[in-house]
């Protein structure tokens, strides 16, 4: 089963930041492929969601970029800025909290006595 | 792995541009992404153009431009919360400045002018534009956005007119009349017919339209009775004799 775009969209920034924390520098296609492989193709990040998110994170100052030319085309590598490193911790913690709350809300775990 | 020629790379880039993606950064990102997909998935003897067409379709729902629109929206609204806070602060400030300015003016105390100017300028040039920018995010459809924009513009014009009038600056009447006439003959009809056509908005549209007509009417009357006509003054003077 592939998760719906709506579900993934709210967590996309956190996913991208965490991947960049673990992999130092990545380019767009690499990000989509890594997520696909790591989740057994259950999360497929669309190009229409990824690039707007990367641009937004860059303009928020959380990412830095470097470019590399491959023949006539340009490849843009993204990595975390100093500010981005702090933000990654915050967002991952926030998402973990959110998942715990959802577990409680939806009764996914048996209540502890 | 498929080897793309320079001509093929050029072909893809031109196609991205033709489909309405104008941001250079985004063009180059998409170009590299598509090239990667082709290089990893296309066989040496496969049809390049057919595969490219198939691939690019997966990037969007209706048209490729969506990606750029989404990017612009995210970039514009990265400061959404800051804008909201500034809107609230400017709203509170302008209301306080306007109320105290009016009180000072009424009591003939010094400082009334500067308070009124600051209050109205903040309200019409900071609060209203910010409110419009934030409001349009919630509105779907170009027509609704256009009508809302017109409403805000006329509101700003009328507020500035009031300021010019209070300060006895030239051009006050043009601004005020322009604002009211635009409101009565352009905005209200457009707003009413546009909202009336949408069943879920019909009731609220009728109510708001009634209020708007009342406001426009009373403002117009106020402007007319503010300054007695020359012949009325003469008649009053004759009666007093």
mmCIF file of N, CA, C and O in Angstrom, chain B residues 29-82:
data_model
loop_
_atom_site.group_PDB
_atom_site.id
_atom_site.type_symbol
_atom_site.label_atom_id
_atom_site.label_comp_id
_atom_site.label_asym_id
_atom_site.label_seq_id
_atom_site.Cartn_x
_atom_site.Cartn_y
_atom_site.Cartn_z
ATOM 1 N N UNK B 29 16.409 22.301 -11.774
ATOM 2 C CA UNK B 29 16.129 21.178 -10.879
ATOM 3 C C UNK B 29 15.308 20.097 -11.590
ATOM 4 O O UNK B 29 15.616 18.913 -11.514
ATOM 5 N N UNK B 30 14.249 20.545 -12.270
ATOM 6 C CA UNK B 30 13.372 19.591 -12.958
ATOM 7 C C UNK B 30 14.115 18.901 -14.097
ATOM 8 O O UNK B 30 13.970 17.697 -14.316
ATOM 9 N N UNK B 31 14.938 19.689 -14.809
ATOM 10 C CA UNK B 31 15.703 19.129 -15.927
ATOM 11 C C UNK B 31 16.594 17.985 -15.438
ATOM 12 O O UNK B 31 16.591 16.885 -16.007
ATOM 13 N N UNK B 32 17.325 18.237 -14.365
ATOM 14 C CA UNK B 32 18.233 17.207 -13.855
ATOM 15 C C UNK B 32 17.438 15.987 -13.395
ATOM 16 O O UNK B 32 17.830 14.845 -13.646
ATOM 17 N N UNK B 33 16.289 16.239 -12.760
ATOM 18 C CA UNK B 33 15.461 15.147 -12.246
ATOM 19 C C UNK B 33 14.961 14.252 -13.390
ATOM 20 O O UNK B 33 15.071 13.031 -13.336
ATOM 21 N N UNK B 34 14.461 14.898 -14.438
ATOM 22 C CA UNK B 34 13.941 14.126 -15.575
ATOM 23 C C UNK B 34 15.080 13.354 -16.250
ATOM 24 O O UNK B 34 14.937 12.180 -16.603
ATOM 25 N N UNK B 35 16.212 14.026 -16.422
ATOM 26 C CA UNK B 35 17.367 13.364 -17.042
ATOM 27 C C UNK B 35 17.761 12.117 -16.237
ATOM 28 O O UNK B 35 18.065 11.067 -16.817
ATOM 29 N N UNK B 36 17.761 12.251 -14.899
ATOM 30 C CA UNK B 36 18.109 11.100 -14.048
ATOM 31 C C UNK B 36 17.149 9.945 -14.277
ATOM 32 O O UNK B 36 17.566 8.792 -14.424
ATOM 33 N N UNK B 37 15.838 10.262 -14.302
ATOM 34 C CA UNK B 37 14.843 9.195 -14.494
ATOM 35 C C UNK B 37 15.080 8.504 -15.830
ATOM 36 O O UNK B 37 15.093 7.272 -15.923
ATOM 37 N N UNK B 38 15.306 9.312 -16.876
ATOM 38 C CA UNK B 38 15.505 8.731 -18.213
ATOM 39 C C UNK B 38 16.769 7.857 -18.230
ATOM 40 O O UNK B 38 16.747 6.719 -18.702
ATOM 41 N N UNK B 39 17.847 8.396 -17.691
ATOM 42 C CA UNK B 39 19.113 7.647 -17.712
ATOM 43 C C UNK B 39 19.018 6.316 -16.965
ATOM 44 O O UNK B 39 19.609 5.325 -17.357
ATOM 45 N N UNK B 40 18.237 6.309 -15.881
ATOM 46 C CA UNK B 40 18.153 5.081 -15.081
ATOM 47 C C UNK B 40 17.137 4.078 -15.600
ATOM 48 O O UNK B 40 17.202 2.902 -15.257
ATOM 49 N N UNK B 41 16.157 4.559 -16.353
ATOM 50 C CA UNK B 41 15.062 3.652 -16.721
ATOM 51 C C UNK B 41 14.915 3.351 -18.206
ATOM 52 O O UNK B 41 14.207 2.420 -18.571
ATOM 53 N N UNK B 42 15.546 4.145 -19.051
ATOM 54 C CA UNK B 42 15.342 3.943 -20.486
ATOM 55 C C UNK B 42 16.411 3.007 -21.053
ATOM 56 O O UNK B 42 17.597 3.161 -20.742
ATOM 57 N N UNK B 43 15.970 2.059 -21.858
ATOM 58 C CA UNK B 43 16.914 1.157 -22.525
ATOM 59 C C UNK B 43 17.547 1.856 -23.717
ATOM 60 O O UNK B 43 17.009 2.842 -24.228
ATOM 61 N N UNK B 44 18.710 1.363 -24.165
ATOM 62 C CA UNK B 44 19.442 2.012 -25.259
ATOM 63 C C UNK B 44 18.638 2.118 -26.551
ATOM 64 O O UNK B 44 18.803 3.053 -27.326
ATOM 65 N N UNK B 45 17.761 1.134 -26.782
ATOM 66 C CA UNK B 45 17.032 1.141 -28.064
ATOM 67 C C UNK B 45 15.616 1.710 -27.927
ATOM 68 O O UNK B 45 14.864 1.755 -28.893
ATOM 69 N N UNK B 46 15.242 2.132 -26.689
ATOM 70 C CA UNK B 46 13.870 2.611 -26.471
ATOM 71 C C UNK B 46 13.641 3.990 -27.069
ATOM 72 O O UNK B 46 14.582 4.711 -27.381
ATOM 73 N N UNK B 47 12.338 4.336 -27.179
ATOM 74 C CA UNK B 47 11.945 5.608 -27.774
ATOM 75 C C UNK B 47 12.066 6.727 -26.738
ATOM 76 O O UNK B 47 11.331 6.747 -25.746
ATOM 77 N N UNK B 48 12.992 7.674 -26.958
ATOM 78 C CA UNK B 48 13.251 8.746 -25.994
ATOM 79 C C UNK B 48 12.035 9.638 -25.794
ATOM 80 O O UNK B 48 11.585 9.866 -24.673
ATOM 81 N N UNK B 49 11.483 10.122 -26.914
ATOM 82 C CA UNK B 49 10.412 11.118 -26.801
ATOM 83 C C UNK B 49 9.168 10.548 -26.118
ATOM 84 O O UNK B 49 8.575 11.191 -25.246
ATOM 85 N N UNK B 50 8.801 9.323 -26.514
ATOM 86 C CA UNK B 50 7.633 8.676 -25.911
ATOM 87 C C UNK B 50 7.819 8.507 -24.417
ATOM 88 O O UNK B 50 6.919 8.812 -23.617
ATOM 89 N N UNK B 51 9.014 8.067 -24.012
ATOM 90 C CA UNK B 51 9.303 7.844 -22.595
ATOM 91 C C UNK B 51 9.290 9.167 -21.828
ATOM 92 O O UNK B 51 8.756 9.251 -20.715
ATOM 93 N N UNK B 52 9.850 10.214 -22.465
ATOM 94 C CA UNK B 52 9.874 11.530 -21.822
ATOM 95 C C UNK B 52 8.450 12.025 -21.566
ATOM 96 O O UNK B 52 8.128 12.482 -20.468
ATOM 97 N N UNK B 53 7.598 11.916 -22.587
ATOM 98 C CA UNK B 53 6.194 12.377 -22.459
ATOM 99 C C UNK B 53 5.506 11.643 -21.311
ATOM 100 O O UNK B 53 4.765 12.222 -20.532
ATOM 101 N N UNK B 54 5.748 10.359 -21.240
ATOM 102 C CA UNK B 54 5.152 9.514 -20.213
ATOM 103 C C UNK B 54 5.634 9.963 -18.823
ATOM 104 O O UNK B 54 4.846 10.075 -17.880
ATOM 105 N N UNK B 55 6.927 10.241 -18.724
ATOM 106 C CA UNK B 55 7.533 10.607 -17.436
ATOM 107 C C UNK B 55 7.037 11.954 -16.941
ATOM 108 O O UNK B 55 6.643 12.099 -15.785
ATOM 109 N N UNK B 56 7.047 12.944 -17.829
ATOM 110 C CA UNK B 56 6.700 14.310 -17.407
ATOM 111 C C UNK B 56 5.260 14.378 -16.901
ATOM 112 O O UNK B 56 4.935 15.153 -16.009
ATOM 113 N N UNK B 57 4.400 13.497 -17.434
ATOM 114 C CA UNK B 57 2.995 13.475 -17.006
ATOM 115 C C UNK B 57 2.852 13.126 -15.523
ATOM 116 O O UNK B 57 1.888 13.525 -14.875
ATOM 117 N N UNK B 58 3.802 12.367 -14.999
ATOM 118 C CA UNK B 58 3.709 11.971 -13.589
ATOM 119 C C UNK B 58 4.050 13.116 -12.638
ATOM 120 O O UNK B 58 3.857 13.022 -11.437
ATOM 121 N N UNK B 59 4.565 14.220 -13.190
ATOM 122 C CA UNK B 59 4.999 15.340 -12.354
ATOM 123 C C UNK B 59 3.851 16.250 -11.911
ATOM 124 O O UNK B 59 4.032 17.085 -11.049
ATOM 125 N N UNK B 60 2.690 16.120 -12.564
ATOM 126 C CA UNK B 60 1.609 17.076 -12.261
ATOM 127 C C UNK B 60 0.239 16.442 -12.406
ATOM 128 O O UNK B 60 0.107 15.330 -12.936
ATOM 129 N N UNK B 61 -0.788 17.162 -11.932
ATOM 130 C CA UNK B 61 -2.167 16.703 -12.110
ATOM 131 C C UNK B 61 -2.775 17.268 -13.375
ATOM 132 O O UNK B 61 -3.365 16.558 -14.170
ATOM 133 N N UNK B 62 -2.643 18.615 -13.539
ATOM 134 C CA UNK B 62 -3.247 19.259 -14.705
ATOM 135 C C UNK B 62 -2.179 19.796 -15.656
ATOM 136 O O UNK B 62 -2.229 19.552 -16.839
ATOM 137 N N UNK B 63 -1.226 20.548 -15.106
ATOM 138 C CA UNK B 63 -0.174 21.105 -15.960
ATOM 139 C C UNK B 63 1.118 21.270 -15.153
ATOM 140 O O UNK B 63 1.084 21.366 -13.929
ATOM 141 N N UNK B 64 2.233 21.340 -15.854
ATOM 142 C CA UNK B 64 3.542 21.392 -15.200
ATOM 143 C C UNK B 64 3.713 22.650 -14.342
ATOM 144 O O UNK B 64 4.400 22.645 -13.333
ATOM 145 N N UNK B 65 3.042 23.709 -14.754
ATOM 146 C CA UNK B 65 3.122 25.000 -14.053
ATOM 147 C C UNK B 65 2.759 24.908 -12.575
ATOM 148 O O UNK B 65 3.194 25.726 -11.774
ATOM 149 N N UNK B 66 1.928 23.895 -12.239
ATOM 150 C CA UNK B 66 1.503 23.707 -10.841
ATOM 151 C C UNK B 66 2.690 23.735 -9.874
ATOM 152 O O UNK B 66 2.602 24.276 -8.778
ATOM 153 N N UNK B 67 3.807 23.116 -10.313
ATOM 154 C CA UNK B 67 4.974 23.021 -9.424
ATOM 155 C C UNK B 67 5.493 24.420 -9.109
ATOM 156 O O UNK B 67 5.829 24.730 -7.982
ATOM 157 N N UNK B 68 5.518 25.272 -10.139
ATOM 158 C CA UNK B 68 5.992 26.639 -9.910
ATOM 159 C C UNK B 68 5.013 27.418 -9.029
ATOM 160 O O UNK B 68 5.425 28.155 -8.130
ATOM 161 N N UNK B 69 3.715 27.234 -9.293
ATOM 162 C CA UNK B 69 2.704 27.929 -8.482
ATOM 163 C C UNK B 69 2.847 27.555 -7.010
ATOM 164 O O UNK B 69 2.794 28.403 -6.126
ATOM 165 N N UNK B 70 3.014 26.257 -6.779
ATOM 166 C CA UNK B 70 3.157 25.756 -5.402
ATOM 167 C C UNK B 70 4.415 26.351 -4.749
ATOM 168 O O UNK B 70 4.387 26.764 -3.600
ATOM 169 N N UNK B 71 5.499 26.412 -5.545
ATOM 170 C CA UNK B 71 6.751 26.977 -5.021
ATOM 171 C C UNK B 71 6.566 28.437 -4.633
ATOM 172 O O UNK B 71 6.949 28.847 -3.538
ATOM 173 N N UNK B 72 5.947 29.197 -5.536
ATOM 174 C CA UNK B 72 5.745 30.622 -5.267
ATOM 175 C C UNK B 72 4.892 30.807 -4.019
ATOM 176 O O UNK B 72 5.182 31.632 -3.161
ATOM 177 N N UNK B 73 3.852 29.975 -3.932
ATOM 178 C CA UNK B 73 2.962 30.091 -2.771
ATOM 179 C C UNK B 73 3.724 29.819 -1.460
ATOM 180 O O UNK B 73 3.591 30.552 -0.489
ATOM 181 N N UNK B 74 4.550 28.784 -1.482
ATOM 182 C CA UNK B 74 5.321 28.456 -0.275
ATOM 183 C C UNK B 74 6.326 29.554 0.060
ATOM 184 O O UNK B 74 6.528 29.893 1.210
ATOM 185 N N UNK B 75 6.947 30.133 -0.994
ATOM 186 C CA UNK B 75 7.937 31.182 -0.760
ATOM 187 C C UNK B 75 7.275 32.451 -0.243
ATOM 188 O O UNK B 75 7.781 33.108 0.657
ATOM 189 N N UNK B 76 6.113 32.784 -0.825
ATOM 190 C CA UNK B 76 5.410 33.996 -0.418
ATOM 191 C C UNK B 76 4.936 33.889 1.011
ATOM 192 O O UNK B 76 4.945 34.846 1.759
ATOM 193 N N UNK B 77 4.481 32.700 1.376
ATOM 194 C CA UNK B 77 3.860 32.563 2.686
ATOM 195 C C UNK B 77 4.762 31.932 3.731
ATOM 196 O O UNK B 77 4.303 31.441 4.733
ATOM 197 N N UNK B 78 6.084 31.992 3.449
ATOM 198 C CA UNK B 78 6.975 31.459 4.478
ATOM 199 C C UNK B 78 6.879 32.331 5.724
ATOM 200 O O UNK B 78 7.114 31.895 6.821
ATOM 201 N N UNK B 79 6.483 33.604 5.500
ATOM 202 C CA UNK B 79 6.344 34.508 6.644
ATOM 203 C C UNK B 79 4.896 34.675 7.060
ATOM 204 O O UNK B 79 4.505 35.710 7.577
ATOM 205 N N UNK B 80 4.098 33.634 6.828
ATOM 206 C CA UNK B 80 2.661 33.717 7.080
ATOM 207 C C UNK B 80 2.350 34.187 8.508
ATOM 208 O O UNK B 80 1.574 35.104 8.718
ATOM 209 N N UNK B 81 3.004 33.560 9.485
ATOM 210 C CA UNK B 81 2.686 33.887 10.879
ATOM 211 C C UNK B 81 3.179 35.275 11.263
ATOM 212 O O UNK B 81 2.503 36.001 11.992
ATOM 213 N N UNK B 82 4.356 35.642 10.708
ATOM 214 C CA UNK B 82 4.877 36.992 10.965
ATOM 215 C C UNK B 82 3.921 38.028 10.381
ATOM 216 O O UNK B 82 3.634 39.057 11.007
#
